[in-house]
């Protein structure tokens, strides 16, 4: 039951797979054809998914000593090595790995790079390759001297960033207000369940905004390039994680909600979550890191680190050792006292039973490589997550604790965020994802009992505004599915969202797109304000979008009436620097999406 749009996307996928084969894109750089300067720019101008690779900015700032140079390789001074190292972590490590062992990109260890030699590396960095390597030189992003320095750097041994064990964590751990000194009831008059925690990315802060009055109640300092917020099951504690792996726990019951405990759990991180199983509410928090590759379970009242688990190990398929499998999304199960942990490069999902940390039980499920983000279906029983570089959705039954399905989305690089649960008039309950690499939205059936023929099948795929989409959103009370196109290079598209009427969706037909140019509607003229990540208020009557502009340009949050699709309010404030993610307390604590 796949529409023609999926067939088209499949055709494109096959074509690109064939091209990859011809060019010999394997995990080893040596098998790539040398770049042809004449076609370089045309073939591989940077795509939205190329842009969306992790930038390990925190590791980039660490000072390292240049390693010795073997015979035939020029030595670099500490200054040159650090300059190259910074570029490597900011721009290359996301694909090629911290230790240069390869991830979605190829391995760049010295045994391979020395075979290729300086000239080859220099031209590869300059022109890139159609297999996905950006053209750093011809795009003007790096100058000749920087490229020569990078080619030389790749011939030397990789810098190995420090580990981060219990001693290092404890050194950074601080309980600012002990549990016994905290309020025993809510001390402010905020409507806590309708507060939005808004990421102010480049400011390293979050804004707490009242969902009823749109007032910025408070701005709280958090970690560097702050990433996401999650709520404890009771809704009292807000956990915020920065890319520097700093977790801040904010007590929303205080007269002036503020950080009551903080800890740094590594050098680079993206995810934090709390225990949500009945009887275990607010007991534990967990944070996963990109570096070192591990996760840590912490006390839910104080963030005291209790148990660190390394994710280093074998890939699920080839069963080869991977030294740095990053931790991507983490969710709390509502069916079992478990955390669901996506381990990216090895393609494994771990169900971590937190009832007995001394005798820790982990169910490890083989799935697919490059697991990234995902969310629960409307019953909260199934976890659906994207193995994004493999164009797949993986479905886990969190009640039975096992793999349910792996399905190709028919699009390129699915990126659902938490996804969106809608009830399709013909297919019943389905979950939606959009894609970074093309304009398609895919709906997967999620109702094995009511609609067994459609369960875990892509029942429909239709176009939205364009590639570069990051998030889809809906609410149980809404008849709309919203799809952004944040990383689309065209400003008219990246500033807009597509809206689809759920009740009018029909099998075999592309639904009508309603396009809302939010940047225009909010009156933002400077820069390129990108519409990103819709989030509903508690009642499901309004949807909020960030208009994410450069730090020195005006940004805003636009509030739409979900029924009329008209602007209800625009929040503009000089404190709203680079607003991105928004997390409504009620929806986030209950996984409502
Ligand atoms: Fe995110 C979720 C990783 C860049 C905004 N992002 C996630 C999750 C992961 C992740 C693993 C899932 C967390 C979870 O559910 O536990 N993000 C990464 C990256 O590796 C990447 C691609 C590059 C990097 O260097 O960090 C990246 N992310 C971004 C951005 O540039 C975004 C758009 C803006 C920002 O603030 O950084 C961004 N990511 C978000 C948001 C979520 C998220 C808003 C949570 C969505 C939700 O609805 O829950």
XYZ file of C-alpha atoms and ligand atoms in Angstrom:
642
model
C 0.000 0.000 0.000
C 2.812 2.374 -0.954
C 1.999 5.506 -2.939
C 3.772 6.588 -6.113
C 5.808 9.092 -4.137
C 7.494 6.283 -2.255
C 8.158 4.489 -5.492
C 9.838 7.669 -6.787
C 11.903 8.021 -3.638
C 12.892 4.344 -3.851
C 14.010 4.875 -7.419
C 16.194 7.796 -6.327
C 17.588 5.731 -3.513
C 18.473 2.893 -5.820
C 20.089 5.332 -8.224
C 22.202 6.805 -5.467
C 23.089 3.354 -4.138
C 24.225 2.385 -7.625
C 26.323 5.540 -7.886
C 27.918 4.760 -4.537
C 28.791 1.292 -5.738
C 30.372 2.496 -8.955
C 32.474 4.956 -7.018
C 33.400 2.299 -4.559
C 32.307 4.020 -1.371
C 33.466 1.575 1.259
C 34.542 2.285 4.810
C 38.084 2.508 3.549
C 39.141 5.737 1.896
C 41.639 3.949 -0.332
C 38.845 2.469 -2.424
C 37.374 5.820 -3.449
C 38.108 7.074 -6.946
C 40.231 10.254 -6.815
C 38.016 13.334 -7.018
C 37.573 14.952 -10.376
C 37.946 18.710 -9.860
C 35.775 19.478 -12.874
C 32.650 17.845 -11.439
C 33.439 18.269 -7.781
C 31.296 21.278 -6.988
C 28.351 20.165 -9.024
C 28.386 16.628 -7.686
C 28.570 17.334 -4.026
C 27.628 20.754 -2.876
C 26.845 20.256 0.801
C 23.368 18.762 1.323
C 21.175 19.366 4.385
C 22.120 15.984 5.823
C 25.837 16.750 5.322
C 25.310 19.937 7.313
C 23.609 18.050 10.097
C 26.588 16.028 11.231
C 27.633 16.324 14.859
C 30.135 19.068 15.541
C 32.228 18.104 18.553
C 32.897 21.697 19.587
C 33.768 20.884 23.162
C 36.495 18.393 22.267
C 37.730 20.905 19.693
C 38.655 23.320 22.479
C 40.876 20.866 24.388
C 44.613 21.526 24.065
C 46.672 18.525 22.988
C 50.361 17.872 22.373
C 51.382 17.065 18.796
C 52.457 13.421 18.405
C 55.874 12.584 16.965
C 56.141 12.215 13.189
C 57.379 8.954 11.659
C 59.943 8.967 8.856
C 58.620 10.538 5.668
C 55.891 12.560 7.419
C 56.416 16.222 8.303
C 56.076 17.063 11.990
C 53.537 19.666 13.130
C 54.132 22.127 15.940
C 51.726 21.955 18.869
C 50.060 25.095 17.537
C 49.572 23.638 14.040
C 48.388 20.317 15.438
C 45.870 22.039 17.737
C 44.577 24.179 14.893
C 44.032 21.063 12.761
C 42.597 19.161 15.719
C 40.018 21.886 16.311
C 38.944 21.776 12.656
C 38.846 17.989 12.808
C 36.528 17.890 15.840
C 34.293 20.704 14.624
C 33.870 19.460 11.076
C 35.166 15.937 10.523
C 34.780 13.866 13.704
C 30.979 13.740 13.391
C 31.382 11.423 10.365
C 34.881 9.995 10.755
C 34.821 9.416 14.516
C 36.772 10.881 17.410
C 39.511 8.266 17.029
C 39.313 8.422 13.207
C 38.054 4.835 13.031
C 35.102 5.845 10.840
C 31.356 6.174 11.496
C 29.077 7.255 8.638
C 32.323 8.476 7.007
C 35.413 6.452 6.261
C 38.197 5.442 8.618
C 41.133 7.852 8.585
C 43.642 6.017 10.737
C 47.344 6.555 9.891
C 47.768 3.049 8.455
C 45.255 4.034 5.749
C 46.144 7.693 5.286
C 49.899 7.067 4.947
C 49.169 4.655 2.085
C 47.326 7.461 0.317
C 49.905 10.144 0.957
C 49.803 13.894 1.440
C 48.863 14.936 -2.131
C 45.887 12.613 -2.315
C 44.561 13.760 1.044
C 45.054 17.402 0.165
C 43.043 17.089 -3.040
C 40.385 14.916 -1.370
C 39.802 17.575 1.291
C 39.795 20.318 -1.344
C 37.334 18.729 -3.755
C 35.447 16.252 -1.588
C 33.818 13.173 -3.068
C 30.380 12.367 -4.437
C 30.104 9.683 -1.760
C 29.381 12.437 0.761
C 32.690 14.127 1.646
C 32.120 17.896 1.432
C 34.327 20.014 -0.835
C 36.020 21.989 1.921
C 38.455 23.813 -0.388
C 36.375 24.694 -3.435
C 33.463 25.735 -1.217
C 35.792 28.294 0.408
C 35.253 26.856 3.904
C 38.944 26.045 4.423
C 41.903 27.879 2.875
C 44.918 26.239 1.234
C 47.107 26.516 4.288
C 44.412 24.953 6.506
C 43.929 22.120 4.035
C 47.670 21.408 3.844
C 47.727 21.399 7.636
C 44.772 18.972 7.742
C 46.375 16.601 5.214
C 49.516 16.557 7.332
C 47.488 16.091 10.543
C 45.780 13.016 9.085
C 49.167 11.395 8.511
C 49.965 11.693 12.217
C 48.508 9.677 15.062
C 45.023 10.784 16.222
C 44.614 12.744 19.417
C 42.860 10.636 22.007
C 40.556 12.678 24.243
C 40.377 11.879 27.937
C 38.098 9.279 29.493
C 35.494 10.406 32.018
C 34.972 7.941 34.841
C 33.394 8.147 38.284
C 36.220 10.251 39.771
C 35.950 12.882 37.028
C 32.166 12.962 37.302
C 32.228 13.304 41.081
C 34.651 16.206 40.782
C 32.116 18.151 38.744
C 29.033 17.053 40.681
C 27.468 19.725 42.847
C 24.251 19.669 44.844
C 23.409 23.342 45.129
C 20.292 22.847 47.213
C 20.065 19.608 49.200
C 16.750 17.705 48.882
C 15.923 18.398 52.545
C 16.311 22.150 51.953
C 13.977 22.192 48.979
C 10.310 23.186 49.165
C 7.796 20.495 50.084
C 5.172 22.056 47.833
C 5.035 24.376 44.858
C 6.111 27.826 46.092
C 5.292 29.864 43.002
C 1.958 30.533 41.310
C 3.070 29.313 37.893
C 0.830 27.021 35.843
C 3.691 24.531 35.847
C 2.177 22.013 33.448
C 1.894 24.655 30.760
C 5.433 26.038 31.097
C 7.692 25.700 28.060
C 11.428 25.171 28.519
C 13.024 26.767 25.469
C 16.589 26.027 24.383
C 18.585 29.228 23.821
C 21.260 27.343 21.976
C 24.123 29.779 21.512
C 23.513 31.550 24.810
C 23.897 28.308 26.812
C 20.610 29.040 28.578
C 17.004 27.950 28.712
C 14.023 30.283 28.948
C 11.015 29.238 31.018
C 7.990 30.686 29.241
C 4.422 30.761 30.526
C 2.206 28.921 28.038
C -0.834 31.002 29.026
C 0.591 34.538 29.024
C 3.710 34.042 26.798
C 5.740 35.802 29.472
C 9.396 34.816 29.834
C 9.280 33.985 33.536
C 12.954 33.233 33.898
C 16.181 32.574 32.008
C 18.508 29.998 33.553
C 22.195 29.445 32.693
C 22.887 25.871 31.609
C 25.523 23.997 29.569
C 27.379 25.055 26.434
C 25.306 24.929 23.205
C 22.461 23.561 25.301
C 20.589 20.809 23.487
C 17.427 19.338 25.046
C 15.217 19.460 28.139
C 13.340 16.523 29.647
C 10.987 16.397 32.639
C 10.912 14.071 35.579
C 7.791 11.872 35.617
C 6.128 14.077 38.265
C 6.863 17.219 36.264
C 8.727 18.794 39.181
C 12.300 18.527 37.934
C 13.494 19.809 34.607
C 16.693 18.192 33.300
C 18.703 20.115 30.737
C 21.763 18.835 28.909
C 24.392 20.863 27.068
C 26.679 19.613 24.306
C 29.460 19.871 26.898
C 27.704 17.016 28.748
C 26.676 19.280 31.615
C 23.373 18.198 33.152
C 21.437 20.810 35.117
C 18.487 19.867 37.263
C 16.014 22.696 37.830
C 13.425 22.522 40.617
C 10.196 24.028 39.279
C 8.643 24.133 42.774
C 11.001 26.864 44.016
C 9.713 30.391 44.282
C 12.245 31.227 41.576
C 12.903 27.910 39.803
C 16.637 27.341 39.603
C 19.392 24.746 39.320
C 19.498 22.530 42.415
C 22.069 20.000 41.174
C 24.576 19.857 38.356
C 27.133 17.433 36.959
C 29.323 16.980 33.896
C 29.100 13.420 32.614
C 31.652 13.516 29.784
C 32.987 15.817 27.084
C 30.221 15.654 24.459
C 26.585 14.688 25.029
C 23.134 14.976 23.494
C 20.603 13.091 25.647
C 19.084 12.994 29.118
C 15.979 11.239 30.498
C 14.342 10.222 33.781
C 12.652 7.054 35.085
C 8.920 6.995 34.363
C 7.680 3.533 35.317
C 4.914 3.502 37.913
C 6.526 3.260 41.336
C 9.849 4.580 40.000
C 8.809 8.132 39.115
C 11.627 10.678 39.637
C 13.913 7.962 41.090
C 16.653 8.021 38.482
C 18.040 10.194 35.717
C 20.225 8.963 32.870
C 22.497 10.830 30.464
C 24.217 9.448 27.382
C 27.428 10.776 25.882
C 29.048 10.937 22.452
C 32.432 11.087 24.171
C 33.375 9.034 26.027
C 30.992 6.445 24.572
C 28.919 5.613 27.654
C 25.851 6.413 29.716
C 25.432 7.082 33.397
C 22.505 6.436 35.716
C 22.159 9.096 38.393
C 20.096 9.643 41.499
C 16.893 11.467 40.500
C 17.013 13.897 43.459
C 20.670 14.875 43.437
C 22.234 13.699 40.147
C 24.756 11.679 42.113
C 26.374 9.387 39.521
C 25.636 5.774 40.450
C 26.423 3.535 37.524
C 28.442 4.148 34.367
C 28.043 1.737 31.452
C 30.447 1.791 28.502
C 28.958 1.269 25.047
C 32.206 0.159 23.390
C 31.776 -3.174 21.695
C 30.897 -5.083 18.569
C 28.777 -3.866 15.684
C 25.552 -5.855 15.504
C 26.083 -7.098 11.950
C 29.756 -7.638 11.178
C 30.559 -8.144 14.850
C 33.686 -6.006 14.579
C 34.912 -3.948 17.518
C 33.834 -0.299 17.508
C 35.766 1.905 19.932
C 33.328 4.805 20.126
C 29.625 3.986 19.672
C 27.804 7.190 20.626
C 24.662 7.270 22.726
C 21.835 8.950 20.803
C 18.196 9.064 21.988
C 17.244 7.743 25.420
C 13.623 7.162 26.433
C 12.028 5.854 29.586
C 9.724 2.880 29.198
C 6.178 3.183 30.559
C 5.767 -0.606 30.547
C 8.851 -1.829 32.377
C 11.321 -0.187 34.770
C 13.780 0.308 31.920
C 15.607 2.957 29.986
C 15.709 2.494 26.217
C 19.151 3.497 24.967
C 20.035 3.964 21.282
C 23.651 3.030 20.596
C 24.424 4.585 17.314
C 27.398 3.052 15.514
C 26.951 -0.540 16.687
C 23.232 -0.512 15.833
C 22.090 -1.849 19.184
C 19.273 -0.782 21.455
C 19.764 -1.545 25.118
C 16.859 -1.917 27.534
C 18.476 -1.077 30.844
C 16.594 -2.417 33.868
C 17.101 0.091 36.691
C 15.540 -1.936 39.517
C 18.882 -3.307 40.693
C 21.907 -1.263 39.705
C 24.289 -3.676 41.441
C 23.101 -6.639 39.396
C 22.352 -4.645 36.296
C 20.270 -6.443 33.669
C 20.514 -5.187 30.123
C 18.567 -6.610 27.183
C 20.612 -5.871 24.086
C 18.635 -5.853 20.837
C 20.298 -6.097 17.421
C 18.677 -3.515 15.167
C 20.375 -1.322 12.552
C 23.361 1.018 12.552
C 23.238 4.785 12.994
C 20.328 4.912 15.408
C 19.473 8.519 16.125
C 16.152 9.912 17.363
C 12.662 8.506 17.884
C 9.598 8.320 20.086
C 6.688 6.208 21.289
C 3.476 5.277 19.482
C 0.157 6.549 20.874
C -0.185 3.575 23.267
C 3.398 4.243 24.484
C 4.098 0.521 24.070
C 6.202 0.696 20.912
C 9.392 2.711 20.497
C 9.953 3.765 16.881
C 13.368 5.148 16.030
C 15.346 6.136 12.947
C 18.538 4.406 11.853
C 18.993 7.553 9.845
C 21.988 6.830 7.608
C 20.355 3.508 6.701
C 16.932 5.064 5.870
C 15.222 2.667 8.265
C 12.775 2.766 11.141
C 13.318 0.292 13.954
C 10.368 -0.696 16.147
C 10.846 -2.060 19.659
C 8.069 -3.603 21.728
C 8.841 -2.093 25.136
C 6.309 -4.376 26.858
C 7.825 -7.626 25.615
C 11.353 -6.189 25.427
C 12.090 -7.296 21.872
C 12.524 -6.183 18.296
C 9.179 -5.854 16.510
C 10.168 -4.701 13.013
C 12.694 -2.889 10.841
C 11.182 -1.013 7.903
C 12.683 1.032 5.078
C 11.058 4.481 5.044
C 11.368 4.924 1.285
C 12.923 8.345 1.907
C 16.426 9.561 2.579
C 17.692 10.130 6.131
C 14.585 9.955 8.320
C 14.640 12.460 11.191
C 11.468 12.206 13.299
C 12.419 13.961 16.532
C 9.859 12.212 18.732
C 7.635 11.626 15.677
C 3.899 12.366 15.488
C 0.980 10.023 16.255
C -2.061 10.630 14.085
C -5.161 8.566 13.287
C -5.350 8.182 9.535
C -8.976 7.939 8.307
C -8.212 4.683 6.460
C -5.108 3.215 8.071
C -5.948 3.989 11.697
C -3.177 4.854 14.153
C 0.079 5.703 12.354
C 3.315 7.451 13.357
C 4.989 10.018 11.107
C 8.545 10.963 10.269
C 9.954 13.480 7.816
C 13.385 13.309 6.171
C 16.534 15.371 5.967
C 17.526 14.162 2.511
C 14.267 14.642 0.610
C 10.837 16.222 0.955
C 8.949 13.072 1.936
C 6.844 12.387 5.008
C 6.364 8.683 5.750
C 3.521 7.206 7.815
C 4.071 3.832 9.468
C 1.153 1.763 10.772
C 1.297 1.276 14.563
C -1.808 -0.752 15.326
C -0.993 -4.480 15.089
C -4.339 -5.468 16.621
C -6.792 -3.136 14.862
C -4.932 -2.872 11.521
C -2.658 -5.931 11.337
C -2.096 -5.636 7.561
C -0.610 -2.191 7.948
C 1.340 -2.748 11.165
C 4.941 -1.567 10.765
C 4.440 -0.946 7.024
C 4.946 2.437 5.392
C 1.315 2.966 4.445
C 1.730 6.362 2.874
C 4.491 8.709 1.792
C 3.840 12.191 0.471
C 5.753 15.386 -0.173
C 6.022 18.299 2.247
C 7.987 21.492 1.529
C 11.471 20.204 0.787
C 14.551 18.457 2.125
C 16.170 19.515 5.381
C 13.214 18.674 7.597
C 14.012 17.980 11.238
C 10.750 17.603 13.113
C 7.090 16.638 12.707
C 4.483 17.437 15.325
C 0.863 16.894 16.314
C -1.220 16.507 19.492
C -4.088 14.140 20.379
C -6.465 17.135 20.298
C -5.253 18.383 16.917
C -6.388 17.538 13.387
C -3.098 18.817 11.952
C 0.296 17.350 11.167
C 3.056 19.981 11.050
C 6.324 19.425 9.166
C 9.260 21.855 9.230
C 12.071 22.177 6.653
C 14.611 23.862 8.906
C 17.801 23.059 7.031
C 16.481 23.707 3.545
C 18.882 26.119 1.814
C 16.001 28.214 0.406
C 15.016 30.861 2.984
C 11.375 30.881 1.849
C 11.201 27.152 2.630
C 13.299 27.034 5.797
C 11.194 29.834 7.297
C 7.963 27.951 6.563
C 6.116 24.896 7.787
C 3.817 22.517 5.950
C 0.480 21.668 7.537
C -1.678 18.661 6.608
C -5.294 18.027 7.637
C -5.332 14.564 9.143
C -9.081 13.922 8.751
C -8.833 14.621 5.006
C -6.008 12.166 4.300
C -6.901 9.481 1.746
C -5.216 6.258 0.749
C -3.171 6.568 -2.440
C -3.429 10.372 -2.611
C -0.957 13.036 -1.578
C -2.684 15.249 0.990
C -2.982 18.952 0.258
C -0.131 21.063 1.657
C -0.981 24.247 3.509
C 2.195 26.344 3.571
C 2.690 28.864 6.343
C 5.636 31.224 5.941
C 6.162 31.783 9.639
C 9.192 34.069 9.283
C 7.061 36.418 7.227
C 4.037 36.052 9.490
C 6.227 36.980 12.477
C 7.669 39.998 10.644
C 11.290 38.867 10.753
C 13.250 40.416 7.925
C 16.966 40.089 8.811
C 19.065 36.930 8.464
C 17.549 33.533 7.677
C 15.075 32.727 10.431
C 14.530 28.970 10.254
C 11.257 27.564 11.533
C 12.063 24.647 13.809
C 10.393 22.077 16.069
C 6.711 22.657 16.642
C 5.531 22.027 20.197
C 1.959 22.117 21.518
C 0.632 23.737 24.656
C -0.864 21.467 27.285
C -4.425 21.715 25.959
C -3.387 20.998 22.377
C -4.952 24.226 21.105
C -1.792 26.121 20.148
C 1.398 25.097 18.433
C 4.644 27.023 18.978
C 7.482 27.232 16.457
C 10.912 28.747 16.967
C 12.213 31.098 14.321
C 15.896 30.317 14.781
C 18.141 33.034 13.428
C 21.863 33.767 13.821
C 22.844 34.953 17.307
C 23.232 38.567 16.137
C 19.868 38.594 14.318
C 16.309 38.766 15.561
C 14.751 35.406 16.465
C 11.230 34.758 17.738
C 8.706 32.169 18.799
C 5.491 32.217 16.853
C 2.336 30.838 18.450
C -0.327 29.528 16.053
C -3.944 28.817 16.790
C -4.130 25.146 15.834
C -7.736 25.368 14.584
C -7.488 28.511 12.428
C -3.742 28.357 11.665
C -3.611 32.082 12.409
C -0.876 33.745 14.432
C -2.060 34.172 18.006
C 1.091 35.713 19.361
C 4.731 36.346 18.484
C 7.218 36.246 21.346
C 10.093 38.596 20.619
C 12.577 39.515 23.292
C 16.264 40.390 23.282
C 16.871 37.409 25.578
C 15.559 35.004 22.921
C 18.971 34.263 21.401
C 18.904 31.325 18.957
C 15.758 29.623 20.316
C 15.461 26.059 19.018
C 13.844 23.180 20.997
C 10.738 23.816 23.083
C 9.541 21.392 25.696
C 6.089 21.820 27.182
C 6.162 20.381 30.711
C 2.947 18.351 30.441
C 3.605 16.965 26.963
C 7.233 16.119 27.707
C 6.594 14.402 31.042
C 3.819 12.264 29.535
C 5.331 11.679 26.071
C 2.405 13.364 24.352
C 3.130 13.841 20.643
Fe 19.576 17.389 18.147
C 17.093 15.633 19.811
C 21.610 14.686 18.331
C 21.811 18.952 16.091
C 17.656 20.190 18.202
N 19.359 15.498 18.856
C 18.266 14.975 19.516
C 18.556 13.626 19.907
C 19.839 13.367 19.498
C 20.344 14.537 18.850
C 20.617 12.088 19.698
C 17.609 12.707 20.651
C 17.703 12.959 22.113
C 16.735 12.123 22.919
O 15.558 12.001 22.539
O 17.154 11.574 23.949
N 21.386 16.905 17.322
C 22.037 15.742 17.529
C 23.285 15.735 16.795
O 24.183 14.863 16.835
C 23.263 16.874 15.862
C 22.902 16.328 14.496
C 24.555 17.633 15.658
C 25.285 18.105 16.903
O 26.480 18.402 16.797
O 24.667 18.181 17.956
C 22.092 17.669 16.464
N 19.716 19.254 17.308
C 20.706 19.681 16.508
C 20.505 21.046 16.100
O 21.283 21.753 15.390
C 19.164 21.454 16.596
C 18.207 21.596 15.419
C 19.143 22.774 17.333
C 19.839 22.776 18.678
O 19.298 23.342 19.594
O 20.912 22.223 18.795
C 18.802 20.246 17.448
N 17.711 17.836 18.870
C 17.144 19.064 18.825
C 15.850 19.016 19.512
C 15.682 17.691 19.963
C 16.875 16.982 19.550
C 14.892 20.186 19.665
C 14.508 17.123 20.771
C 13.302 16.942 19.919
C 12.087 16.510 20.689
O 10.982 16.863 20.247
O 12.194 15.830 21.705
